[in-house]
């Protein structure tokens, strides 16, 4: 097809001639239809350039970000595709490098929501996007800019996606230029090689062009088909008469509370993926309980009065969220043993933050033991610590309250070290001592 060859030739011209520099190309790869088509066309362009010019030297980074709460179906598919890309790039001697990014521990959704008590994200307080999606990839881009001075990001956006997307793309475009300045990232340019493709053409490429890295594009098509609900985004031109409508599916975080209803997850369940039911049930419960004033403290995390007394989540509700999450994880692990909704590092960080917030009535290890009937190693039961605890108890045997205070102060210090943040340690310690003194005075 001419439109495919035209895009490939444009990519070659941009890569070899128009952008004759060492600026790395960075492809944001989600595994969806648009990023898949874009990478396939870039791959074909590099193949063609290598054939006619003998070499292609500049690295192309395929960056895939995992928010750690992605739809499990998509996680499995994307990981498989990324492995194939890595292997094929080596075998074909292509300058394509796969980079996987994840949020930092302190930015994870569970650490902030269950640990710190942040309310579940919504349109008014969408704190998740920057922490989970933007910052991890932005750090990698910054590293490349620091190394090469500038970088070019290839994006799979298209004018035909929506009127809003078209307006945004036009607002950043420069007449007669392929590259546009990144609105936020300094010394970074954007290039949208599939900007003029229609939806039908995207699906035509997926269904007709073999994957250069050996993936089965029919699998991607089927994922979209399974996630389709009542609205359709049908490929008019297909190469296989067995294909059905693929749907206007948007794959994102399985816990996404910004949308009112997760139609894609519901459609997957209706199409046979019933093991996802516990995830949808947990997500719906989080949405339903978000604005329950009984789950909220009257203050925000900085201590200021919250609007309508709807501050951070209460300690009891944070513990309940964790308990239900662990129950959900255990339930889906019955059929998918490797499924993991929350990592051990996140569990440790949550306990750490609870200590910092002076929450000592709830223990992550106890919740874990209650659900899994086995101990969760919080690295506090080793022999050395046991000896230290016994010694401290002996010293404080005549003043048990002093033992509790010292233990809490040591825990606070340890929590700061774990999260690599000493800021606020002095204030936290002073606050705890002040509370202890007031409690002792009131007792007298």
Coordinates of C-alpha atoms in Angstrom, one line a residue:
X1 CA 0.0 0.0 0.0
X2 CA 1.3 3.5 -1.0
X3 CA 0.4 5.1 2.4
X4 CA 2.5 2.6 4.2
X5 CA 5.5 3.1 1.9
X6 CA 5.1 6.9 2.2
X7 CA 5.3 6.7 6.0
X8 CA 8.3 4.4 5.9
X9 CA 10.1 6.7 3.4
X10 CA 9.4 9.7 5.6
X11 CA 10.8 8.0 8.7
X12 CA 14.0 7.0 6.7
X13 CA 14.4 10.6 5.6
X14 CA 13.9 12.0 9.1
X15 CA 16.3 9.4 10.6
X16 CA 19.1 9.5 8.0
X17 CA 19.0 13.0 6.6
X18 CA 16.7 15.6 8.1
X19 CA 17.8 14.7 11.6
X20 CA 21.4 14.0 10.9
X21 CA 22.6 14.0 14.5
X22 CA 23.2 11.7 17.4
X23 CA 19.9 12.6 19.1
X24 CA 18.4 9.3 20.3
X25 CA 14.9 8.4 19.2
X26 CA 12.6 7.4 22.1
X27 CA 9.4 5.5 21.3
X28 CA 6.7 5.3 24.0
X29 CA 5.4 1.8 23.7
X30 CA 2.2 0.8 25.4
X31 CA 1.6 -2.3 23.4
X32 CA -1.6 -0.8 22.0
X33 CA -2.6 -0.6 18.4
X34 CA -1.1 2.9 17.7
X35 CA 2.3 2.3 19.4
X36 CA 2.5 -1.1 17.8
X37 CA 1.9 0.2 14.3
X38 CA 4.4 3.0 14.8
X39 CA 7.1 0.7 16.0
X40 CA 6.5 -1.7 13.1
X41 CA 6.8 1.1 10.6
X42 CA 10.0 2.4 12.3
X43 CA 11.4 -1.1 12.3
X44 CA 10.7 -1.5 8.6
X45 CA 12.2 1.9 7.9
X46 CA 15.4 0.9 9.7
X47 CA 15.5 -2.4 7.8
X48 CA 15.2 -0.5 4.5
X49 CA 17.8 2.1 5.4
X50 CA 20.2 -0.6 6.5
X51 CA 19.7 -2.4 3.2
X52 CA 20.3 0.7 1.0
X53 CA 22.8 2.6 3.1
X54 CA 24.6 -0.3 4.8
X55 CA 24.2 0.8 8.3
X56 CA 21.9 2.4 10.9
X57 CA 23.8 3.7 13.9
X58 CA 21.6 5.9 16.1
X59 CA 19.9 4.1 18.9
X60 CA 16.1 3.8 19.0
X61 CA 14.8 3.2 22.6
X62 CA 11.5 1.4 23.0
X63 CA 10.3 2.7 26.4
X64 CA 7.5 0.9 28.2
X65 CA 6.2 2.1 31.5
X66 CA 4.5 -0.2 34.0
X67 CA 2.4 1.7 36.5
X68 CA 2.4 -1.5 38.6
X69 CA -1.4 -1.5 38.5
X70 CA -1.8 -2.3 34.8
X71 CA -4.5 -4.7 33.6
X72 CA -3.0 -8.2 34.1
X73 CA -4.0 -9.3 30.6
X74 CA -2.1 -6.3 29.1
X75 CA 0.9 -6.8 31.4
X76 CA 1.3 -10.4 30.3
X77 CA 0.9 -9.5 26.6
X78 CA 3.2 -6.5 26.7
X79 CA 6.0 -8.3 28.6
X80 CA 5.9 -11.1 26.0
X81 CA 6.1 -8.6 23.2
X82 CA 9.0 -6.7 24.8
X83 CA 10.9 -10.0 25.2
X84 CA 10.4 -10.7 21.5
X85 CA 11.5 -7.2 20.5
X86 CA 14.7 -7.6 22.5
X87 CA 15.5 -10.9 21.0
X88 CA 14.7 -9.9 17.4
X89 CA 16.7 -6.7 17.7
X90 CA 19.8 -8.7 18.7
X91 CA 19.2 -11.4 16.0
X92 CA 18.6 -8.8 13.3
X93 CA 21.4 -6.5 14.5
X94 CA 19.0 -3.5 14.8
X95 CA 19.8 -0.5 17.0
X96 CA 16.7 -1.0 19.0
X97 CA 16.9 -1.1 22.8
X98 CA 14.0 -1.9 25.2
X99 CA 13.7 0.1 28.4
X100 CA 11.2 -0.7 31.1
X101 CA 10.4 2.0 33.6
X102 CA 8.3 1.9 36.8
X103 CA 7.4 4.5 39.4
X104 CA 9.7 5.0 42.4
X105 CA 8.6 3.3 45.5
X106 CA 7.4 6.6 47.2
X107 CA 5.3 7.3 44.1
X108 CA 3.5 4.0 43.9
X109 CA -0.3 4.1 44.1
X110 CA -0.5 1.7 47.0
X111 CA 2.2 3.6 49.0
X112 CA 0.3 6.8 48.6
X113 CA -3.3 5.6 48.9
X114 CA -3.0 2.9 51.6
X115 CA 0.2 4.2 53.1
X116 CA -0.4 7.9 53.2
X117 CA -4.1 7.9 53.0
X118 CA -4.4 9.8 49.7
X119 CA -8.0 9.7 48.5
X120 CA -8.5 7.6 45.4
X121 CA -7.8 9.7 42.3
X122 CA -10.7 11.4 40.5
X123 CA -11.0 14.2 37.9
X124 CA -10.7 16.8 40.6
X125 CA -7.7 15.2 42.3
X126 CA -5.9 13.2 39.7
X127 CA -2.6 12.8 41.5
X128 CA -1.8 9.4 40.0
X129 CA -0.9 10.4 36.4
X130 CA 2.3 12.3 37.1
X131 CA 3.6 9.9 39.7
X132 CA 2.8 6.6 37.9
X133 CA 3.0 7.5 34.2
X134 CA 4.9 10.8 33.5
X135 CA 7.7 10.9 36.0
X136 CA 9.2 7.4 35.3
X137 CA 9.5 8.0 31.6
X138 CA 10.5 11.6 32.1
X139 CA 13.5 10.5 34.1
X140 CA 14.8 8.3 31.3
X141 CA 14.3 11.1 28.8
X142 CA 16.2 13.5 31.0
X143 CA 19.1 11.0 31.2
X144 CA 19.2 10.9 27.4
X145 CA 19.1 14.7 27.1
X146 CA 21.9 15.0 29.6
X147 CA 24.0 12.5 27.6
X148 CA 23.2 13.8 24.0
X149 CA 22.0 17.4 24.5
X150 CA 18.6 16.7 22.9
X151 CA 16.2 13.8 22.3
X152 CA 13.4 13.0 20.0
X153 CA 10.2 11.3 21.2
X154 CA 8.2 9.4 18.7
X155 CA 4.5 9.4 19.6
X156 CA 1.7 7.4 18.2
X157 CA -0.9 10.2 18.2
X158 CA -3.2 10.7 15.2
X159 CA -5.4 13.6 14.1
X160 CA -8.3 11.2 13.5
X161 CA -8.3 10.0 17.2
X162 CA -10.6 12.8 18.4
X163 CA -11.3 16.5 17.9
X164 CA -9.5 17.3 21.1
X165 CA -6.4 15.3 20.1
X166 CA -6.4 17.1 16.7
X167 CA -6.5 20.5 18.3
X168 CA -3.7 19.6 20.7
X169 CA -1.5 18.3 17.9
X170 CA -2.1 21.4 15.7
X171 CA -1.4 23.8 18.6
X172 CA 2.1 22.3 19.0
X173 CA 2.8 21.8 15.3
X174 CA 5.1 24.1 13.2
X175 CA 4.1 24.6 9.6
X176 CA 6.4 22.7 7.3
X177 CA 8.2 20.9 10.1
X178 CA 7.9 17.3 11.2
X179 CA 9.3 17.9 14.7
X180 CA 7.4 19.9 17.4
X181 CA 8.8 21.2 20.6
X182 CA 7.9 19.1 23.7
X183 CA 5.5 21.3 25.8
X184 CA 7.2 20.3 29.1
X185 CA 10.4 18.4 28.7
X186 CA 13.4 20.8 27.9
X187 CA 15.6 20.1 24.8
X188 CA 13.1 17.5 23.6
X189 CA 11.3 17.2 20.4
X190 CA 8.2 15.2 19.3
X191 CA 7.7 13.3 16.0
X192 CA 4.4 11.7 15.1
X193 CA 5.0 9.5 12.0
X194 CA 1.5 8.1 11.9
X195 CA -0.3 11.4 12.5
X196 CA -2.3 11.2 9.3
X197 CA -3.5 7.6 9.6
X198 CA -7.1 6.8 9.9
X199 CA -8.4 4.1 12.3
X200 CA -9.1 1.7 9.4
X201 CA -5.5 2.1 8.2
X202 CA -4.1 1.4 11.6
X203 CA -6.0 -1.9 11.7
X204 CA -5.1 -2.7 8.1
X205 CA -1.4 -2.5 9.1
X206 CA -1.9 -4.6 12.2
X207 CA -3.8 -7.3 10.3
X208 CA -1.8 -7.3 7.0
X209 CA 1.8 -6.5 8.0
X210 CA 3.7 -9.4 9.8
X211 CA 5.3 -8.3 13.1
X212 CA 9.0 -7.7 12.5
X213 CA 9.8 -9.1 15.9
X214 CA 7.7 -12.2 15.5
X215 CA 4.7 -11.4 17.6
X216 CA 1.2 -12.5 16.6
X217 CA -0.8 -9.4 15.8
X218 CA -4.0 -11.4 15.8
X219 CA -3.5 -11.7 19.6
X220 CA -3.6 -7.9 19.9
X221 CA -6.7 -7.7 17.7
X222 CA -8.4 -10.3 19.9
X223 CA -7.5 -8.4 23.1
X224 CA -9.3 -5.3 21.7
X225 CA -12.2 -7.5 20.6
X226 CA -12.5 -9.0 24.1
X227 CA -12.4 -5.6 25.7
X228 CA -15.1 -4.1 23.5
X229 CA -18.4 -3.1 25.2
X230 CA -21.2 -1.3 23.5
X231 CA -19.2 1.2 21.5
X232 CA -17.3 0.1 18.4
X233 CA -14.2 1.1 16.6
X234 CA -14.4 -1.3 13.7
X235 CA -11.7 -1.9 11.1
X236 CA -13.4 -1.4 7.8
X237 CA -10.5 -2.9 5.9
X238 CA -9.3 -6.3 7.2
X239 CA -7.4 -9.1 5.6
X240 CA -9.1 -11.9 7.5
X241 CA -12.8 -12.4 7.1
X242 CA -12.9 -14.1 10.5
X243 CA -12.1 -10.9 12.3
X244 CA -15.0 -9.2 14.1
X245 CA -15.3 -5.7 15.5
X246 CA -12.4 -4.9 17.7
X247 CA -13.9 -2.1 19.8
X248 CA -13.0 1.3 21.1
X249 CA -11.1 -0.1 24.1
X250 CA -8.9 2.0 26.3
X251 CA -6.5 -0.1 28.4
X252 CA -5.2 1.4 31.6
X253 CA -4.9 0.8 35.3
X254 CA -7.2 -1.9 36.5
X255 CA -7.9 0.3 39.6
X256 CA -8.6 3.5 37.6
X257 CA -11.1 5.4 39.7
X258 CA -11.1 8.5 37.4
X259 CA -13.7 6.9 35.2
X260 CA -17.2 6.1 36.5
X261 CA -17.3 2.6 35.0
X262 CA -14.5 0.3 33.7
X263 CA -16.2 -0.9 30.5
X264 CA -13.1 -2.6 29.2
X265 CA -12.6 -4.7 32.3
X266 CA -16.3 -5.6 32.4
X267 CA -16.2 -6.6 28.7
X268 CA -13.2 -8.8 29.3
X269 CA -15.1 -10.6 32.1
X270 CA -18.1 -11.0 29.9
X271 CA -15.9 -12.5 27.2
X272 CA -14.5 -15.3 29.4
X273 CA -11.9 -13.7 31.7
X274 CA -14.0 -14.3 34.8
X275 CA -10.9 -14.5 37.0
X276 CA -10.7 -10.7 36.7
X277 CA -14.0 -10.4 38.7
X278 CA -12.3 -9.8 42.0
X279 CA -10.3 -6.9 40.6
X280 CA -13.4 -5.2 39.3
X281 CA -15.2 -5.8 42.6
X282 CA -12.3 -4.2 44.5
X283 CA -12.1 -1.3 42.1
X284 CA -15.9 -0.7 42.4
X285 CA -15.7 -0.9 46.2
X286 CA -12.9 1.8 46.3
X287 CA -15.0 4.1 44.1
X288 CA -18.1 3.6 46.3
X289 CA -16.2 4.3 49.5
X290 CA -14.2 7.2 48.2
X291 CA -16.4 10.0 49.5
X292 CA -17.7 8.2 52.6
X293 CA -17.0 10.8 55.4
X294 CA -16.5 8.0 57.9
X295 CA -13.4 6.9 56.0
X296 CA -11.9 10.4 56.2
X297 CA -9.9 12.3 58.7
X298 CA -10.8 16.0 59.2
X299 CA -7.3 17.2 58.2
X300 CA -5.1 16.9 55.2
X301 CA -1.6 15.3 55.4
X302 CA 0.0 18.6 56.1
X303 CA -2.2 19.1 59.2
X304 CA -4.5 21.8 57.7
X305 CA -8.2 21.7 57.9
X306 CA -9.7 19.8 55.0
X307 CA -12.6 21.1 53.0
X308 CA -15.9 19.6 54.3
X309 CA -13.8 17.5 56.7
X310 CA -12.8 15.3 53.8
X311 CA -9.1 14.8 54.5
X312 CA -6.9 11.8 54.2
X313 CA -8.1 8.3 54.7
X314 CA -8.4 7.2 58.4
X315 CA -6.0 4.6 59.7
X316 CA -8.7 2.0 60.1
X317 CA -9.8 2.5 56.4
X318 CA -6.2 2.3 55.2
X319 CA -5.9 -1.1 57.0
X320 CA -9.2 -2.2 55.6
X321 CA -8.1 -1.3 52.0
X322 CA -5.0 -3.3 52.5
X323 CA -6.8 -6.3 53.9
X324 CA -9.3 -6.4 51.0
X325 CA -6.5 -5.9 48.5
X326 CA -4.6 -8.9 50.0
X327 CA -7.9 -11.0 49.9
X328 CA -8.3 -10.0 46.2
X329 CA -4.7 -11.0 45.4
X330 CA -5.1 -14.3 47.1
X331 CA -8.3 -15.0 45.2
X332 CA -6.9 -14.4 41.8
X333 CA -3.7 -16.3 42.7
X334 CA -5.8 -19.5 42.9
X335 CA -5.9 -19.7 39.1
X336 CA -2.9 -17.4 38.3
X337 CA -0.3 -18.1 41.0
X338 CA 2.2 -15.5 39.6
X339 CA -0.3 -12.6 39.7
X340 CA 0.8 -9.9 42.1
X341 CA -1.2 -6.8 42.9
X342 CA 1.2 -5.3 45.4
X343 CA 4.9 -5.9 45.9
X344 CA 6.7 -6.8 49.1
X345 CA 8.6 -3.5 48.8
X346 CA 5.3 -1.6 48.8
X347 CA 4.1 -3.5 51.9
X348 CA 7.2 -2.6 53.8
X349 CA 6.9 1.1 52.7
X350 CA 3.3 1.1 53.8
X351 CA 4.2 -0.1 57.3
X352 CA 7.0 2.5 57.4
X353 CA 4.6 5.3 56.6
X354 CA 2.1 4.1 59.1
X355 CA 4.8 4.3 61.8
X356 CA 5.6 7.8 60.6
X357 CA 2.0 8.7 60.9
X358 CA 2.0 7.3 64.5
X359 CA -0.3 4.5 63.4
X360 CA 0.7 1.6 65.7
X361 CA -2.6 -0.2 66.0
X362 CA -2.3 -1.8 62.6
X363 CA 0.5 -4.0 61.3
X364 CA 1.1 -5.0 57.7
X365 CA 2.6 -8.3 58.8
X366 CA -0.5 -9.1 60.9
X367 CA -2.9 -8.4 58.0
X368 CA -0.7 -10.5 55.7
X369 CA -0.6 -13.4 58.2
X370 CA -4.4 -13.2 58.6
X371 CA -5.0 -13.5 54.9
X372 CA -2.2 -15.9 53.8
X373 CA -1.9 -17.8 57.1
X374 CA 1.9 -17.4 56.9
X375 CA 4.4 -14.9 58.2
X376 CA 5.4 -11.9 56.1
X377 CA 9.1 -11.2 56.7
X378 CA 9.3 -7.5 57.7
X379 CA 13.0 -8.1 58.6
X380 CA 12.3 -7.4 62.2
X381 CA 12.3 -10.9 63.6
X382 CA 15.9 -11.7 63.1
X383 CA 18.0 -12.8 66.1
X384 CA 19.9 -9.5 66.4
X385 CA 16.8 -7.4 66.7
X386 CA 15.3 -9.9 69.2
X387 CA 18.3 -9.4 71.4
X388 CA 18.0 -5.6 71.1
X389 CA 14.3 -5.7 72.0
X390 CA 14.9 -8.0 75.0
X391 CA 17.7 -5.7 76.2
X392 CA 15.5 -2.6 75.8
X393 CA 12.7 -4.3 77.8
X394 CA 15.1 -5.1 80.6
X395 CA 16.4 -1.5 80.8
X396 CA 12.8 -0.2 80.8
X397 CA 11.2 -2.8 83.0
X398 CA 10.3 -0.2 85.6
X399 CA 8.9 2.2 83.0
X400 CA 7.0 0.4 80.3
X401 CA 5.9 3.6 78.7
X402 CA 9.5 4.6 78.1
X403 CA 10.0 1.3 76.2
X404 CA 7.1 2.1 73.9
X405 CA 8.4 5.7 73.3
X406 CA 11.9 4.5 72.5
X407 CA 10.6 1.8 70.1
X408 CA 8.4 4.3 68.3
X409 CA 11.3 6.8 68.0
X410 CA 13.6 4.1 66.6
X411 CA 10.9 3.0 64.2
X412 CA 10.5 6.6 62.9
X413 CA 14.3 6.9 62.3
X414 CA 14.3 3.6 60.5
X415 CA 11.3 4.6 58.3
X416 CA 13.2 7.7 57.1
X417 CA 16.2 5.7 56.3
X418 CA 14.1 3.1 54.3
X419 CA 12.6 5.8 52.1
X420 CA 15.9 7.6 51.8
X421 CA 14.3 10.8 53.1
X422 CA 15.6 12.3 56.3
X423 CA 13.5 15.5 55.8
X424 CA 11.0 15.9 58.7
X425 CA 12.7 13.4 61.0
X426 CA 13.4 16.0 63.6
X427 CA 9.9 17.3 63.6
X428 CA 8.4 13.8 63.7
X429 CA 10.6 12.9 66.7
X430 CA 9.8 16.2 68.5
X431 CA 6.0 15.7 67.9
X432 CA 6.2 12.1 69.3
X433 CA 8.0 13.2 72.4
X434 CA 5.6 16.1 73.0
X435 CA 2.7 13.7 72.7
X436 CA 4.3 11.4 75.1
X437 CA 4.9 14.2 77.7
X438 CA 1.4 15.5 77.4
X439 CA 0.1 11.9 77.9
X440 CA 2.2 11.5 81.0
X441 CA 1.1 14.8 82.4
X442 CA -2.5 14.0 81.8
X443 CA -2.0 10.7 83.5
X444 CA -0.7 12.4 86.6

